């Protein structure tokens, strides 16, 4: 059996060892790493692809990551508007005649 003094000495020694481990100040958190250009492009493309799903998203992300600007497809109504607008510009129509022309052109 250990004597009372040796038990006390052992307890103090162990306390000193563990106190040193706990007394260390935690190191400062590592600074945030700046993303690589590819990682930044991925984040930007991902953000701009919100709302797209399935194949549309895959196609968009692929072209965006390659740095290509995806071709924006016009709806049939938008295409009709574009065509009628071009015809009205060819004929140099203005004012009420242009409005009338556009109205009848868009109805067809």
mmCIF file of N, CA, C and O in Angstrom:
data_model
loop_
_atom_site.group_PDB
_atom_site.id
_atom_site.type_symbol
_atom_site.label_atom_id
_atom_site.label_comp_id
_atom_site.label_asym_id
_atom_site.label_seq_id
_atom_site.Cartn_x
_atom_site.Cartn_y
_atom_site.Cartn_z
ATOM 1 N N UNK A 1 0.817 -1.157 0.000
ATOM 2 C CA UNK A 1 0.000 0.000 0.000
ATOM 3 C C UNK A 1 0.878 1.243 0.000
ATOM 4 O O UNK A 1 1.865 1.312 0.701
ATOM 5 N N UNK A 2 0.472 2.175 -0.852
ATOM 6 C CA UNK A 2 1.239 3.402 -0.973
ATOM 7 C C UNK A 2 0.964 4.305 0.227
ATOM 8 O O UNK A 2 -0.132 4.345 0.771
ATOM 9 N N UNK A 3 1.964 5.019 0.567
ATOM 10 C CA UNK A 3 1.792 5.937 1.685
ATOM 11 C C UNK A 3 0.970 7.139 1.254
ATOM 12 O O UNK A 3 0.816 7.414 0.073
ATOM 13 N N UNK A 4 0.475 7.819 2.197
ATOM 14 C CA UNK A 4 -0.372 8.976 1.944
ATOM 15 C C UNK A 4 0.387 10.039 1.148
ATOM 16 O O UNK A 4 -0.160 10.662 0.262
ATOM 17 N N UNK A 5 1.644 10.248 1.406
ATOM 18 C CA UNK A 5 2.448 11.250 0.721
ATOM 19 C C UNK A 5 2.689 10.854 -0.725
ATOM 20 O O UNK A 5 2.621 11.697 -1.619
ATOM 21 N N UNK A 6 2.954 9.587 -0.976
ATOM 22 C CA UNK A 6 3.191 9.175 -2.356
ATOM 23 C C UNK A 6 1.899 9.240 -3.169
ATOM 24 O O UNK A 6 1.931 9.556 -4.358
ATOM 25 N N UNK A 7 0.769 8.962 -2.519
ATOM 26 C CA UNK A 7 -0.512 9.099 -3.218
ATOM 27 C C UNK A 7 -0.761 10.566 -3.577
ATOM 28 O O UNK A 7 -1.198 10.884 -4.678
ATOM 29 N N UNK A 8 -0.459 11.436 -2.638
ATOM 30 C CA UNK A 8 -0.640 12.861 -2.861
ATOM 31 C C UNK A 8 0.300 13.356 -3.973
ATOM 32 O O UNK A 8 -0.094 14.121 -4.847
ATOM 33 N N UNK A 9 1.524 12.887 -3.961
ATOM 34 C CA UNK A 9 2.493 13.280 -4.977
ATOM 35 C C UNK A 9 2.047 12.788 -6.352
ATOM 36 O O UNK A 9 2.157 13.500 -7.358
ATOM 37 N N UNK A 10 1.529 11.565 -6.406
ATOM 38 C CA UNK A 10 1.043 11.018 -7.681
ATOM 39 C C UNK A 10 -0.135 11.831 -8.196
ATOM 40 O O UNK A 10 -0.235 12.131 -9.392
ATOM 41 N N UNK A 11 -1.033 12.193 -7.297
ATOM 42 C CA UNK A 11 -2.201 12.978 -7.692
ATOM 43 C C UNK A 11 -1.785 14.347 -8.225
ATOM 44 O O UNK A 11 -2.300 14.835 -9.226
ATOM 45 N N UNK A 12 -0.805 14.968 -7.577
ATOM 46 C CA UNK A 12 -0.336 16.280 -8.016
ATOM 47 C C UNK A 12 0.352 16.160 -9.375
ATOM 48 O O UNK A 12 0.141 16.984 -10.266
ATOM 49 N N UNK A 13 1.143 15.125 -9.533
ATOM 50 C CA UNK A 13 1.842 14.919 -10.795
ATOM 51 C C UNK A 13 0.861 14.703 -11.943
ATOM 52 O O UNK A 13 0.991 15.298 -13.013
ATOM 53 N N UNK A 14 -0.139 13.859 -11.708
ATOM 54 C CA UNK A 14 -1.153 13.616 -12.744
ATOM 55 C C UNK A 14 -1.937 14.892 -13.055
ATOM 56 O O UNK A 14 -2.241 15.181 -14.211
ATOM 57 N N UNK A 15 -2.270 15.649 -12.032
ATOM 58 C CA UNK A 15 -3.009 16.902 -12.230
ATOM 59 C C UNK A 15 -2.205 17.866 -13.078
ATOM 60 O O UNK A 15 -2.747 18.540 -13.955
ATOM 61 N N UNK A 16 -0.905 17.928 -12.828
ATOM 62 C CA UNK A 16 -0.042 18.836 -13.575
ATOM 63 C C UNK A 16 0.015 18.428 -15.049
ATOM 64 O O UNK A 16 -0.007 19.283 -15.944
ATOM 65 N N UNK A 17 0.055 17.128 -15.299
ATOM 66 C CA UNK A 17 0.104 16.648 -16.693
ATOM 67 C C UNK A 17 -1.174 17.004 -17.436
ATOM 68 O O UNK A 17 -1.145 17.491 -18.558
ATOM 69 N N UNK A 18 -2.311 16.737 -16.796
ATOM 70 C CA UNK A 18 -3.579 17.008 -17.459
ATOM 71 C C UNK A 18 -3.872 18.496 -17.531
ATOM 72 O O UNK A 18 -4.481 18.969 -18.488
ATOM 73 N N UNK A 19 -3.441 19.247 -16.558
ATOM 74 C CA UNK A 19 -3.662 20.690 -16.570
ATOM 75 C C UNK A 19 -2.924 21.320 -17.736
ATOM 76 O O UNK A 19 -3.416 22.251 -18.368
ATOM 77 N N UNK A 20 -1.758 20.809 -18.055
ATOM 78 C CA UNK A 20 -0.997 21.328 -19.195
ATOM 79 C C UNK A 20 -1.741 21.099 -20.496
ATOM 80 O O UNK A 20 -1.742 21.949 -21.388
ATOM 81 N N UNK A 21 -2.378 19.952 -20.601
ATOM 82 C CA UNK A 21 -3.112 19.642 -21.815
ATOM 83 C C UNK A 21 -4.333 20.537 -21.952
ATOM 84 O O UNK A 21 -4.682 20.971 -23.047
ATOM 85 N N UNK A 22 -4.998 20.826 -20.835
ATOM 86 C CA UNK A 22 -6.188 21.674 -20.878
ATOM 87 C C UNK A 22 -5.849 23.163 -20.943
ATOM 88 O O UNK A 22 -6.641 23.957 -21.394
ATOM 89 N N UNK A 23 -4.684 23.532 -20.492
ATOM 90 C CA UNK A 23 -4.318 24.935 -20.429
ATOM 91 C C UNK A 23 -3.913 25.492 -21.788
ATOM 92 O O UNK A 23 -3.830 26.693 -21.961
ATOM 93 N N UNK A 24 -3.673 24.640 -22.754
ATOM 94 C CA UNK A 24 -3.268 25.131 -24.066
ATOM 95 C C UNK A 24 -4.411 25.906 -24.689
ATOM 96 O O UNK A 24 -5.557 25.497 -24.665
ATOM 97 N N UNK A 25 -4.081 27.032 -25.246
ATOM 98 C CA UNK A 25 -5.117 27.828 -25.905
ATOM 99 C C UNK A 25 -5.385 27.219 -27.271
ATOM 100 O O UNK A 25 -4.454 26.794 -27.963
ATOM 101 N N UNK A 26 -6.621 27.181 -27.657
ATOM 102 C CA UNK A 26 -6.921 26.611 -28.974
ATOM 103 C C UNK A 26 -6.340 27.501 -30.062
ATOM 104 O O UNK A 26 -6.301 28.714 -29.944
ATOM 105 N N UNK A 27 -5.865 26.871 -31.095
ATOM 106 C CA UNK A 27 -5.265 27.640 -32.187
ATOM 107 C C UNK A 27 -6.375 28.376 -32.938
ATOM 108 O O UNK A 27 -7.530 27.950 -32.946
ATOM 109 N N UNK A 28 -6.022 29.463 -33.548
ATOM 110 C CA UNK A 28 -6.993 30.252 -34.305
ATOM 111 C C UNK A 28 -7.497 29.414 -35.472
ATOM 112 O O UNK A 28 -6.741 28.629 -36.061
ATOM 113 N N UNK A 29 -8.767 29.558 -35.820
ATOM 114 C CA UNK A 29 -9.283 28.784 -36.951
ATOM 115 C C UNK A 29 -8.551 29.168 -38.231
ATOM 116 O O UNK A 29 -8.147 30.313 -38.409
ATOM 117 N N UNK A 30 -8.368 28.183 -39.062
ATOM 118 C CA UNK A 30 -7.650 28.412 -40.315
ATOM 119 C C UNK A 30 -8.444 29.400 -41.166
ATOM 120 O O UNK A 30 -9.670 29.341 -41.203
ATOM 121 N N UNK A 31 -7.766 30.310 -41.832
ATOM 122 C CA UNK A 31 -8.484 31.271 -42.669
ATOM 123 C C UNK A 31 -9.192 30.539 -43.817
ATOM 124 O O UNK A 31 -8.722 29.512 -44.296
ATOM 125 N N UNK A 32 -10.332 31.074 -44.213
ATOM 126 C CA UNK A 32 -11.096 30.441 -45.291
ATOM 127 C C UNK A 32 -10.260 30.463 -46.567
ATOM 128 O O UNK A 32 -9.676 31.481 -46.925
ATOM 129 N N UNK A 33 -10.206 29.332 -47.214
ATOM 130 C CA UNK A 33 -9.429 29.236 -48.449
ATOM 131 C C UNK A 33 -10.212 29.886 -49.572
ATOM 132 O O UNK A 33 -11.423 29.730 -49.674
ATOM 133 N N UNK A 34 -9.521 30.591 -50.429
ATOM 134 C CA UNK A 34 -10.195 31.167 -51.588
ATOM 135 C C UNK A 34 -10.407 30.051 -52.599
ATOM 136 O O UNK A 34 -9.515 29.230 -52.830
ATOM 137 N N UNK A 35 -11.601 30.009 -53.195
ATOM 138 C CA UNK A 35 -11.871 28.922 -54.145
ATOM 139 C C UNK A 35 -11.047 29.094 -55.413
ATOM 140 O O UNK A 35 -10.707 30.214 -55.809
ATOM 141 N N UNK A 36 -10.754 27.981 -56.031
ATOM 142 C CA UNK A 36 -10.045 28.014 -57.313
ATOM 143 C C UNK A 36 -10.993 28.599 -58.358
ATOM 144 O O UNK A 36 -12.209 28.648 -58.144
ATOM 145 N N UNK A 37 -10.477 29.024 -59.501
ATOM 146 C CA UNK A 37 -11.373 29.561 -60.533
ATOM 147 C C UNK A 37 -12.458 28.557 -60.945
ATOM 148 O O UNK A 37 -13.603 28.941 -61.158
ATOM 149 N N UNK A 38 -12.114 27.283 -61.023
ATOM 150 C CA UNK A 38 -13.100 26.266 -61.392
ATOM 151 C C UNK A 38 -14.168 26.147 -60.311
ATOM 152 O O UNK A 38 -15.349 26.022 -60.615
ATOM 153 N N UNK A 39 -13.761 26.189 -59.036
ATOM 154 C CA UNK A 39 -14.731 26.109 -57.943
ATOM 155 C C UNK A 39 -15.639 27.333 -57.945
ATOM 156 O O UNK A 39 -16.842 27.219 -57.709
ATOM 157 N N UNK A 40 -15.073 28.493 -58.243
ATOM 158 C CA UNK A 40 -15.880 29.718 -58.287
ATOM 159 C C UNK A 40 -16.873 29.652 -59.442
ATOM 160 O O UNK A 40 -18.031 30.020 -59.299
ATOM 161 N N UNK A 41 -16.414 29.162 -60.597
ATOM 162 C CA UNK A 41 -17.298 29.012 -61.755
ATOM 163 C C UNK A 41 -18.427 28.038 -61.429
ATOM 164 O O UNK A 41 -19.583 28.280 -61.769
ATOM 165 N N UNK A 42 -18.097 26.947 -60.724
ATOM 166 C CA UNK A 42 -19.110 25.963 -60.346
ATOM 167 C C UNK A 42 -20.162 26.607 -59.440
ATOM 168 O O UNK A 42 -21.361 26.402 -59.624
ATOM 169 N N UNK A 43 -19.714 27.404 -58.480
ATOM 170 C CA UNK A 43 -20.645 28.069 -57.565
ATOM 171 C C UNK A 43 -21.534 29.055 -58.324
ATOM 172 O O UNK A 43 -22.753 29.103 -58.094
ATOM 173 N N UNK A 44 -20.938 29.812 -59.235
ATOM 174 C CA UNK A 44 -21.710 30.787 -60.002
ATOM 175 C C UNK A 44 -22.732 30.102 -60.913
ATOM 176 O O UNK A 44 -23.891 30.521 -60.982
ATOM 177 N N UNK A 45 -22.296 29.056 -61.606
ATOM 178 C CA UNK A 45 -23.204 28.331 -62.504
ATOM 179 C C UNK A 45 -24.331 27.667 -61.706
ATOM 180 O O UNK A 45 -25.479 27.680 -62.126
ATOM 181 N N UNK A 46 -23.980 27.102 -60.566
ATOM 182 C CA UNK A 46 -24.973 26.439 -59.735
ATOM 183 C C UNK A 46 -26.031 27.434 -59.259
ATOM 184 O O UNK A 46 -27.218 27.130 -59.250
ATOM 185 N N UNK A 47 -25.589 28.623 -58.906
ATOM 186 C CA UNK A 47 -26.516 29.654 -58.436
ATOM 187 C C UNK A 47 -27.441 30.101 -59.568
ATOM 188 O O UNK A 47 -28.636 30.283 -59.365
ATOM 189 N N UNK A 48 -26.890 30.269 -60.754
ATOM 190 C CA UNK A 48 -27.707 30.729 -61.874
ATOM 191 C C UNK A 48 -28.600 29.623 -62.440
ATOM 192 O O UNK A 48 -29.531 29.908 -63.189
ATOM 193 N N UNK A 49 -28.342 28.370 -62.067
ATOM 194 C CA UNK A 49 -29.154 27.256 -62.568
ATOM 195 C C UNK A 49 -30.338 26.941 -61.661
ATOM 196 O O UNK A 49 -31.046 25.969 -61.903
ATOM 197 N N UNK A 50 -30.559 27.760 -60.641
ATOM 198 C CA UNK A 50 -31.677 27.506 -59.732
ATOM 199 C C UNK A 50 -32.979 27.498 -60.520
ATOM 200 O O UNK A 50 -33.188 28.322 -61.401
ATOM 201 N N UNK A 51 -33.837 26.549 -60.208
ATOM 202 C CA UNK A 51 -35.124 26.449 -60.883
ATOM 203 C C UNK A 51 -35.109 25.503 -62.071
ATOM 204 O O UNK A 51 -36.161 25.085 -62.529
ATOM 205 N N UNK A 52 -33.944 25.176 -62.568
ATOM 206 C CA UNK A 52 -33.845 24.237 -63.687
ATOM 207 C C UNK A 52 -33.749 22.825 -63.116
ATOM 208 O O UNK A 52 -33.160 22.618 -62.078
ATOM 209 N N UNK A 53 -34.321 21.864 -63.829
ATOM 210 C CA UNK A 53 -34.305 20.482 -63.352
ATOM 211 C C UNK A 53 -33.998 19.533 -64.497
ATOM 212 O O UNK A 53 -34.184 19.866 -65.659
ATOM 213 N N UNK A 54 -33.527 18.368 -64.132
ATOM 214 C CA UNK A 54 -33.319 17.288 -65.088
ATOM 215 C C UNK A 54 -32.337 17.617 -66.191
ATOM 216 O O UNK A 54 -31.274 18.198 -65.967
ATOM 217 N N UNK A 55 -32.719 17.223 -67.417
ATOM 218 C CA UNK A 55 -31.837 17.402 -68.574
ATOM 219 C C UNK A 55 -31.545 18.869 -68.863
ATOM 220 O O UNK A 55 -30.446 19.214 -69.287
ATOM 221 N N UNK A 56 -32.535 19.727 -68.612
ATOM 222 C CA UNK A 56 -32.329 21.155 -68.851
ATOM 223 C C UNK A 56 -31.189 21.673 -67.966
ATOM 224 O O UNK A 56 -30.316 22.407 -68.418
ATOM 225 N N UNK A 57 -31.181 21.238 -66.690
ATOM 226 C CA UNK A 57 -30.131 21.665 -65.759
ATOM 227 C C UNK A 57 -28.774 21.104 -66.172
ATOM 228 O O UNK A 57 -27.762 21.798 -66.157
ATOM 229 N N UNK A 58 -28.749 19.820 -66.557
ATOM 230 C CA UNK A 58 -27.486 19.191 -66.973
ATOM 231 C C UNK A 58 -26.881 19.921 -68.165
ATOM 232 O O UNK A 58 -25.688 20.213 -68.198
ATOM 233 N N UNK A 59 -27.720 20.212 -69.144
ATOM 234 C CA UNK A 59 -27.248 20.905 -70.341
ATOM 235 C C UNK A 59 -26.746 22.296 -69.989
ATOM 236 O O UNK A 59 -25.681 22.714 -70.445
ATOM 237 N N UNK A 60 -27.508 22.986 -69.154
ATOM 238 C CA UNK A 60 -27.118 24.341 -68.764
ATOM 239 C C UNK A 60 -25.789 24.320 -68.013
ATOM 240 O O UNK A 60 -24.895 25.100 -68.306
ATOM 241 N N UNK A 61 -25.666 23.428 -67.019
ATOM 242 C CA UNK A 61 -24.442 23.364 -66.220
ATOM 243 C C UNK A 61 -23.240 23.010 -67.086
ATOM 244 O O UNK A 61 -22.158 23.571 -66.930
ATOM 245 N N UNK A 62 -23.418 22.089 -68.016
ATOM 246 C CA UNK A 62 -22.328 21.686 -68.893
ATOM 247 C C UNK A 62 -21.819 22.867 -69.708
ATOM 248 O O UNK A 62 -20.613 23.141 -69.748
ATOM 249 N N UNK A 63 -22.732 23.581 -70.340
ATOM 250 C CA UNK A 63 -22.302 24.710 -71.168
ATOM 251 C C UNK A 63 -21.775 25.854 -70.305
ATOM 252 O O UNK A 63 -20.808 26.518 -70.684
ATOM 253 N N UNK A 64 -22.358 26.061 -69.137
ATOM 254 C CA UNK A 64 -21.905 27.135 -68.251
ATOM 255 C C UNK A 64 -20.486 26.860 -67.752
ATOM 256 O O UNK A 64 -19.647 27.755 -67.732
ATOM 257 N N UNK A 65 -20.209 25.635 -67.361
ATOM 258 C CA UNK A 65 -18.883 25.295 -66.852
ATOM 259 C C UNK A 65 -17.813 25.367 -67.940
ATOM 260 O O UNK A 65 -16.651 25.608 -67.656
ATOM 261 N N UNK A 66 -18.221 25.156 -69.183
ATOM 262 C CA UNK A 66 -17.280 25.277 -70.296
ATOM 263 C C UNK A 66 -17.048 26.740 -70.655
ATOM 264 O O UNK A 66 -16.185 27.044 -71.458
ATOM 265 N N UNK A 67 -17.862 27.610 -70.072
ATOM 266 C CA UNK A 67 -17.734 29.028 -70.362
ATOM 267 C C UNK A 67 -18.564 29.467 -71.549
ATOM 268 O O UNK A 67 -18.468 30.596 -72.010
ATOM 269 N N UNK A 68 -19.398 28.577 -72.039
ATOM 270 C CA UNK A 68 -20.250 28.906 -73.179
ATOM 271 C C UNK A 68 -21.510 29.590 -72.667
ATOM 272 O O UNK A 68 -22.000 29.288 -71.601
ATOM 273 N N UNK A 69 -22.022 30.487 -73.441
ATOM 274 C CA UNK A 69 -23.286 31.126 -73.114
ATOM 275 C C UNK A 69 -24.377 30.267 -73.740
ATOM 276 O O UNK A 69 -24.394 30.063 -74.946
ATOM 277 N N UNK A 70 -25.268 29.708 -72.914
ATOM 278 C CA UNK A 70 -26.312 28.857 -73.490
ATOM 279 C C UNK A 70 -27.262 29.677 -74.364
ATOM 280 O O UNK A 70 -27.605 30.805 -74.020
ATOM 281 N N UNK A 71 -27.622 29.112 -75.487
ATOM 282 C CA UNK A 71 -28.540 29.786 -76.388
ATOM 283 C C UNK A 71 -29.927 29.806 -75.757
ATOM 284 O O UNK A 71 -30.448 28.770 -75.361
ATOM 285 N N UNK A 72 -30.490 30.995 -75.683
ATOM 286 C CA UNK A 72 -31.801 31.129 -75.076
ATOM 287 C C UNK A 72 -32.842 30.841 -76.143
ATOM 288 O O UNK A 72 -32.860 31.482 -77.188
ATOM 289 N N UNK A 73 -33.695 29.878 -75.875
ATOM 290 C CA UNK A 73 -34.726 29.509 -76.826
ATOM 291 C C UNK A 73 -35.936 30.394 -76.620
ATOM 292 O O UNK A 73 -36.364 30.628 -75.495
ATOM 293 N N UNK A 74 -36.463 30.894 -77.724
ATOM 294 C CA UNK A 74 -37.646 31.734 -77.656
ATOM 295 C C UNK A 74 -38.892 30.864 -77.677
ATOM 296 O O UNK A 74 -38.935 29.835 -78.349
ATOM 297 N N UNK A 75 -39.901 31.318 -76.953
ATOM 298 C CA UNK A 75 -41.189 30.626 -77.005
ATOM 299 C C UNK A 75 -41.811 30.940 -78.364
ATOM 300 O O UNK A 75 -41.412 31.909 -79.035
ATOM 301 N N UNK A 76 -42.806 30.169 -78.798
ATOM 302 C CA UNK A 76 -43.439 30.474 -80.091
ATOM 303 C C UNK A 76 -44.001 31.905 -80.146
ATOM 304 O O UNK A 76 -43.881 32.582 -81.169
ATOM 305 N N UNK A 77 -44.579 32.364 -79.053
ATOM 306 C CA UNK A 77 -45.114 33.721 -79.011
ATOM 307 C C UNK A 77 -43.992 34.754 -79.164
ATOM 308 O O UNK A 77 -44.137 35.734 -79.891
ATOM 309 N N UNK A 78 -42.865 34.515 -78.484
ATOM 310 C CA UNK A 78 -41.736 35.439 -78.586
ATOM 311 C C UNK A 78 -41.176 35.453 -80.011
ATOM 312 O O UNK A 78 -40.803 36.512 -80.531
ATOM 313 N N UNK A 79 -41.115 34.286 -80.648
ATOM 314 C CA UNK A 79 -40.606 34.196 -82.015
ATOM 315 C C UNK A 79 -41.527 34.952 -82.968
ATOM 316 O O UNK A 79 -41.070 35.671 -83.849
ATOM 317 N N UNK A 80 -42.845 34.783 -82.783
ATOM 318 C CA UNK A 80 -43.820 35.484 -83.617
ATOM 319 C C UNK A 80 -43.666 36.998 -83.445
ATOM 320 O O UNK A 80 -43.686 37.761 -84.412
ATOM 321 N N UNK A 81 -43.489 37.432 -82.190
ATOM 322 C CA UNK A 81 -43.311 38.858 -81.896
ATOM 323 C C UNK A 81 -42.050 39.386 -82.584
ATOM 324 O O UNK A 81 -42.062 40.473 -83.178
ATOM 325 N N UNK A 82 -40.988 38.615 -82.527
ATOM 326 C CA UNK A 82 -39.725 39.015 -83.156
ATOM 327 C C UNK A 82 -39.901 39.157 -84.668
ATOM 328 O O UNK A 82 -39.442 40.137 -85.273
ATOM 329 N N UNK A 83 -40.561 38.171 -85.289
ATOM 330 C CA UNK A 83 -40.767 38.204 -86.737
ATOM 331 C C UNK A 83 -41.645 39.381 -87.153
ATOM 332 O O UNK A 83 -41.325 40.097 -88.108
ATOM 333 N N UNK A 84 -42.750 39.591 -86.425
ATOM 334 C CA UNK A 84 -43.653 40.701 -86.750
ATOM 335 C C UNK A 84 -42.951 42.040 -86.554
ATOM 336 O O UNK A 84 -43.139 42.973 -87.353
ATOM 337 N N UNK A 85 -42.155 42.139 -85.521
ATOM 338 C CA UNK A 85 -41.424 43.373 -85.250
ATOM 339 C C UNK A 85 -40.432 43.668 -86.381
ATOM 340 O O UNK A 85 -40.280 44.817 -86.809
ATOM 341 N N UNK A 86 -39.760 42.624 -86.870
ATOM 342 C CA UNK A 86 -38.816 42.800 -87.973
ATOM 343 C C UNK A 86 -39.548 43.250 -89.235
ATOM 344 O O UNK A 86 -39.066 44.136 -89.966
ATOM 345 N N UNK A 87 -40.722 42.669 -89.510
ATOM 346 C CA UNK A 87 -41.506 43.062 -90.692
ATOM 347 C C UNK A 87 -41.959 44.512 -90.584
ATOM 348 O O UNK A 87 -41.933 45.255 -91.561
ATOM 349 N N UNK A 88 -42.387 44.896 -89.395
ATOM 350 C CA UNK A 88 -42.832 46.282 -89.191
ATOM 351 C C UNK A 88 -41.665 47.249 -89.369
ATOM 352 O O UNK A 88 -41.837 48.344 -89.914
ATOM 353 N N UNK A 89 -40.479 46.852 -88.938
ATOM 354 C CA UNK A 89 -39.298 47.706 -89.096
ATOM 355 C C UNK A 89 -38.917 47.826 -90.566
ATOM 356 O O UNK A 89 -38.512 48.903 -91.029
ATOM 357 N N UNK A 90 -39.046 46.731 -91.335
ATOM 358 C CA UNK A 90 -38.756 46.756 -92.774
ATOM 359 C C UNK A 90 -39.650 47.762 -93.487
ATOM 360 O O UNK A 90 -39.206 48.476 -94.385
ATOM 361 N N UNK A 91 -40.922 47.779 -93.068
ATOM 362 C CA UNK A 91 -41.896 48.668 -93.706
ATOM 363 C C UNK A 91 -41.856 50.077 -93.119
ATOM 364 O O UNK A 91 -42.599 50.947 -93.556
ATOM 365 N N UNK A 92 -41.003 50.277 -92.119
ATOM 366 C CA UNK A 92 -40.838 51.571 -91.454
ATOM 367 C C UNK A 92 -42.164 52.119 -90.939
ATOM 368 O O UNK A 92 -42.483 53.292 -91.115
ATOM 369 N N UNK A 93 -42.925 51.237 -90.303
ATOM 370 C CA UNK A 93 -44.215 51.636 -89.757
ATOM 371 C C UNK A 93 -44.024 52.287 -88.394
ATOM 372 O O UNK A 93 -43.160 51.883 -87.619
ATOM 373 N N UNK A 94 -44.856 53.291 -88.103
ATOM 374 C CA UNK A 94 -44.802 53.964 -86.807
ATOM 375 C C UNK A 94 -46.219 54.276 -86.339
ATOM 376 O O UNK A 94 -47.174 54.247 -87.123
ATOM 377 N N UNK A 95 -46.330 54.575 -85.053
ATOM 378 C CA UNK A 95 -47.594 55.026 -84.479
ATOM 379 C C UNK A 95 -48.716 54.012 -84.587
ATOM 380 O O UNK A 95 -48.517 52.801 -84.401
ATOM 381 N N UNK A 96 -49.916 54.521 -84.943
ATOM 382 C CA UNK A 96 -51.115 53.675 -84.997
ATOM 383 C C UNK A 96 -51.025 52.619 -86.091
ATOM 384 O O UNK A 96 -51.532 51.504 -85.927
ATOM 385 N N UNK A 97 -50.394 52.940 -87.219
ATOM 386 C CA UNK A 97 -50.273 51.935 -88.288
ATOM 387 C C UNK A 97 -49.416 50.760 -87.829
ATOM 388 O O UNK A 97 -49.727 49.613 -88.150
ATOM 389 N N UNK A 98 -48.387 51.062 -87.068
ATOM 390 C CA UNK A 98 -47.539 49.979 -86.546
ATOM 391 C C UNK A 98 -48.333 49.120 -85.551
ATOM 392 O O UNK A 98 -48.259 47.899 -85.588
ATOM 393 N N UNK A 99 -49.084 49.762 -84.673
ATOM 394 C CA UNK A 99 -49.897 49.022 -83.690
ATOM 395 C C UNK A 99 -50.900 48.109 -84.387
ATOM 396 O O UNK A 99 -51.064 46.947 -84.025
ATOM 397 N N UNK A 100 -51.551 48.635 -85.404
ATOM 398 C CA UNK A 100 -52.546 47.851 -86.144
ATOM 399 C C UNK A 100 -51.863 46.673 -86.837
ATOM 400 O O UNK A 100 -52.346 45.535 -86.797
ATOM 401 N N UNK A 101 -50.730 46.960 -87.489
ATOM 402 C CA UNK A 101 -49.992 45.909 -88.186
ATOM 403 C C UNK A 101 -49.549 44.814 -87.198
ATOM 404 O O UNK A 101 -49.723 43.629 -87.472
ATOM 405 N N UNK A 102 -48.991 45.228 -86.080
ATOM 406 C CA UNK A 102 -48.503 44.258 -85.081
ATOM 407 C C UNK A 102 -49.657 43.422 -84.555
ATOM 408 O O UNK A 102 -49.524 42.204 -84.386
ATOM 409 N N UNK A 103 -50.778 44.032 -84.303
ATOM 410 C CA UNK A 103 -51.932 43.311 -83.783
ATOM 411 C C UNK A 103 -52.392 42.228 -84.745
ATOM 412 O O UNK A 103 -52.590 41.078 -84.360
ATOM 413 N N UNK A 104 -52.547 42.593 -86.035
ATOM 414 C CA UNK A 104 -52.999 41.598 -87.008
ATOM 415 C C UNK A 104 -51.930 40.550 -87.272
ATOM 416 O O UNK A 104 -52.243 39.366 -87.436
ATOM 417 N N UNK A 105 -50.668 40.965 -87.289
ATOM 418 C CA UNK A 105 -49.578 40.015 -87.514
ATOM 419 C C UNK A 105 -49.494 38.980 -86.387
ATOM 420 O O UNK A 105 -49.324 37.788 -86.646
ATOM 421 N N UNK A 106 -49.644 39.424 -85.149
ATOM 422 C CA UNK A 106 -49.550 38.509 -84.006
ATOM 423 C C UNK A 106 -50.732 37.558 -83.914
ATOM 424 O O UNK A 106 -50.610 36.462 -83.385
ATOM 425 N N UNK A 107 -51.881 37.967 -84.436
ATOM 426 C CA UNK A 107 -53.075 37.103 -84.421
ATOM 427 C C UNK A 107 -52.945 35.959 -85.424
ATOM 428 O O UNK A 107 -53.553 34.926 -85.262
ATOM 429 N N UNK A 108 -52.181 36.159 -86.490
ATOM 430 C CA UNK A 108 -52.055 35.142 -87.535
ATOM 431 C C UNK A 108 -51.145 34.036 -87.129
ATOM 432 O O UNK A 108 -50.226 33.916 -86.613
#
